[in-house]
mmCIF file of C-alpha atoms in Angstrom:
data_model
loop_
_atom_site.group_PDB
_atom_site.id
_atom_site.type_symbol
_atom_site.label_atom_id
_atom_site.label_comp_id
_atom_site.label_asym_id
_atom_site.label_seq_id
_atom_site.Cartn_x
_atom_site.Cartn_y
_atom_site.Cartn_z
ATOM 1 C CA GLN A 1 0.677 6.549 17.676
ATOM 2 C CA VAL A 2 1.202 8.670 14.605
ATOM 3 C CA GLN A 3 -0.560 11.793 15.825
ATOM 4 C CA GLU A 4 -1.329 13.621 12.618
ATOM 5 C CA ALA A 5 -1.398 13.098 8.909
ATOM 6 C CA GLU A 6 1.632 13.852 6.889
ATOM 7 C CA SER A 7 1.845 17.277 5.307
ATOM 8 C CA GLY A 8 3.814 19.074 2.643
ATOM 9 C CA GLY A 9 2.887 17.147 -0.460
ATOM 10 C CA ARG A 10 1.921 19.096 -3.571
ATOM 11 C CA SER A 11 2.610 19.388 -7.273
ATOM 12 C CA VAL A 12 6.028 20.628 -8.364
ATOM 13 C CA GLN A 13 8.108 20.674 -11.508
ATOM 14 C CA ALA A 14 11.061 18.393 -12.047
ATOM 15 C CA GLY A 15 14.160 19.713 -10.344
ATOM 16 C CA GLY A 16 12.163 21.299 -7.561
ATOM 17 C CA SER A 17 12.194 20.623 -3.827
ATOM 18 C CA LEU A 18 9.656 19.733 -1.174
ATOM 19 C CA ARG A 19 9.769 19.041 2.531
ATOM 20 C CA LEU A 20 7.321 16.565 4.002
ATOM 21 C CA SER A 21 6.495 16.621 7.710
ATOM 22 C CA CYS A 22 5.023 14.062 10.062
ATOM 23 C CA GLU A 23 4.268 14.536 13.739
ATOM 24 C CA LEU A 24 5.585 11.629 15.755
ATOM 25 C CA SER A 25 6.399 11.045 19.348
ATOM 26 C CA GLY A 26 8.656 8.662 21.219
ATOM 27 C CA TYR A 27 9.622 6.049 18.651
ATOM 28 C CA GLU A 28 13.039 4.539 18.297
ATOM 29 C CA CYS A 29 12.616 3.889 14.592
ATOM 30 C CA MET A 30 10.708 5.912 11.992
ATOM 31 C CA GLY A 31 10.561 6.023 8.245
ATOM 32 C CA TRP A 32 9.036 7.246 5.023
ATOM 33 C CA PHE A 33 7.425 5.114 2.353
ATOM 34 C CA ARG A 34 5.911 5.880 -1.006
ATOM 35 C CA GLN A 35 3.551 4.141 -3.341
ATOM 36 C CA ALA A 36 2.997 5.099 -6.944
ATOM 37 C CA PRO A 37 -0.076 3.971 -8.874
ATOM 38 C CA GLY A 38 0.312 0.379 -9.978
ATOM 39 C CA LYS A 39 3.534 -0.111 -8.041
ATOM 40 C CA GLU A 40 4.482 -1.734 -4.788
ATOM 41 C CA ARG A 41 5.076 0.296 -1.683
ATOM 42 C CA GLU A 42 8.710 1.308 -1.337
ATOM 43 C CA GLU A 43 10.619 2.190 1.808
ATOM 44 C CA VAL A 44 12.293 5.480 0.954
ATOM 45 C CA ALA A 45 14.171 6.322 4.137
ATOM 46 C CA ARG A 46 14.489 5.232 7.744
ATOM 47 C CA ILE A 47 16.009 6.820 10.832
ATOM 48 C CA SER A 48 16.527 5.912 14.460
ATOM 49 C CA SER A 49 15.554 8.198 17.301
ATOM 50 C CA ASP A 50 19.148 9.152 17.995
ATOM 51 C CA GLY A 51 19.468 10.306 14.396
ATOM 52 C CA GLY A 52 21.972 7.667 13.474
ATOM 53 C CA ASN A 53 21.917 4.779 11.026
ATOM 54 C CA ALA A 54 19.849 6.542 8.361
ATOM 55 C CA TYR A 55 18.806 4.351 5.455
ATOM 56 C CA TYR A 56 17.933 5.530 1.953
ATOM 57 C CA ALA A 57 16.638 3.637 -1.047
ATOM 58 C CA ASP A 58 19.044 3.786 -3.963
ATOM 59 C CA SER A 59 16.423 5.646 -5.970
ATOM 60 C CA VAL A 60 16.546 8.639 -3.617
ATOM 61 C CA LYS A 61 20.061 8.524 -2.224
ATOM 62 C CA ASP A 62 21.854 11.883 -2.397
ATOM 63 C CA ARG A 63 18.551 13.656 -3.173
ATOM 64 C CA PHE A 64 16.400 12.993 -0.091
ATOM 65 C CA THR A 65 17.268 13.610 3.556
ATOM 66 C CA ILE A 66 15.378 12.206 6.526
ATOM 67 C CA SER A 67 15.614 14.068 9.807
ATOM 68 C CA GLN A 68 13.762 14.698 13.026
ATOM 69 C CA ASP A 69 13.206 17.543 15.429
ATOM 70 C CA ASN A 70 12.721 15.988 18.848
ATOM 71 C CA ALA A 71 11.673 19.292 20.369
ATOM 72 C CA LYS A 72 8.792 19.489 17.880
ATOM 73 C CA ASN A 73 8.119 15.732 17.796
ATOM 74 C CA THR A 74 8.297 15.942 14.043
ATOM 75 C CA MET A 75 10.024 13.905 11.359
ATOM 76 C CA TYR A 76 10.886 15.393 7.987
ATOM 77 C CA LEU A 77 11.730 14.241 4.511
ATOM 78 C CA GLN A 78 13.581 16.895 2.541
ATOM 79 C CA MET A 79 13.356 16.085 -1.148
ATOM 80 C CA ARG A 80 15.578 17.806 -3.712
ATOM 81 C CA ASN A 81 16.035 17.517 -7.465
ATOM 82 C CA LEU A 82 12.649 15.855 -7.741
ATOM 83 C CA LYS A 83 11.962 13.682 -10.755
ATOM 84 C CA PRO A 84 8.681 12.599 -12.343
ATOM 85 C CA GLU A 85 9.349 9.087 -11.047
ATOM 86 C CA ASP A 86 9.142 10.466 -7.505
ATOM 87 C CA THR A 87 5.415 11.001 -8.039
ATOM 88 C CA ALA A 88 3.594 8.949 -5.404
ATOM 89 C CA MET A 89 1.638 8.994 -2.197
ATOM 90 C CA TYR A 90 4.116 9.386 0.643
ATOM 91 C CA TYR A 91 3.518 7.880 4.062
ATOM 92 C CA CYS A 92 5.305 8.256 7.356
ATOM 93 C CA ALA A 93 5.540 5.225 9.606
ATOM 94 C CA ALA A 94 6.816 4.479 13.094
ATOM 95 C CA ASP A 95 7.778 1.763 15.539
ATOM 96 C CA CYS A 96 9.681 -0.446 13.161
ATOM 97 C CA TYR A 97 11.251 -3.847 13.675
ATOM 98 C CA TYR A 98 13.341 -6.151 11.568
ATOM 99 C CA GLU A 99 11.495 -9.181 10.249
ATOM 100 C CA LEU A 100 13.942 -12.066 10.161
ATOM 101 C CA ALA A 101 11.654 -14.198 8.016
ATOM 102 C CA ASP A 102 12.114 -12.036 4.936
ATOM 103 C CA GLY A 103 14.802 -9.554 5.915
ATOM 104 C CA SER A 104 12.481 -6.546 5.739
ATOM 105 C CA TRP A 105 11.724 -3.693 8.110
ATOM 106 C CA GLN A 106 8.114 -3.718 9.289
ATOM 107 C CA TYR A 107 6.236 -0.799 10.840
ATOM 108 C CA VAL A 108 3.373 -0.755 13.315
ATOM 109 C CA TYR A 109 1.939 2.745 12.885
ATOM 110 C CA TRP A 110 1.176 4.570 9.640
ATOM 111 C CA GLY A 111 0.066 8.036 8.606
ATOM 112 C CA GLN A 112 -2.675 8.743 6.083
ATOM 113 C CA GLY A 113 -0.378 9.857 3.299
ATOM 114 C CA THR A 114 0.370 13.030 1.405
ATOM 115 C CA ARG A 115 0.483 13.225 -2.381
ATOM 116 C CA VAL A 116 3.544 14.360 -4.288
ATOM 117 C CA SER A 117 3.270 14.986 -7.998
ATOM 118 C CA VAL A 118 6.296 15.902 -10.112
ATOM 119 C CA SER A 119 5.789 17.103 -13.654
ATOM 120 C CA SER A 120 8.431 17.121 -16.362
#
């Protein structure tokens, strides 16, 4: 289960940085999603429990970094050079699997979300 809600979201100015945290335990696959008002949910980043095979959406590549601290059972999303278009509710998710039917990654467990707002 996702033990706690995500944390770390707040309002920042463009160009700023934030680090989101999510307490997780014992999953082989974890990720971060975001959903902006009026837009579809977007998978932002994904990581496996061994830290390898990280995935990033093109929109955040080279700006966001997903990582985990196994000793703290916590997953992070370090966000740099934030842009107004990064404004969204961010969710952590765990226990993912690849859906052959549509070629997407599906997740079983979800956090409650933390809001990130980036002003220009």
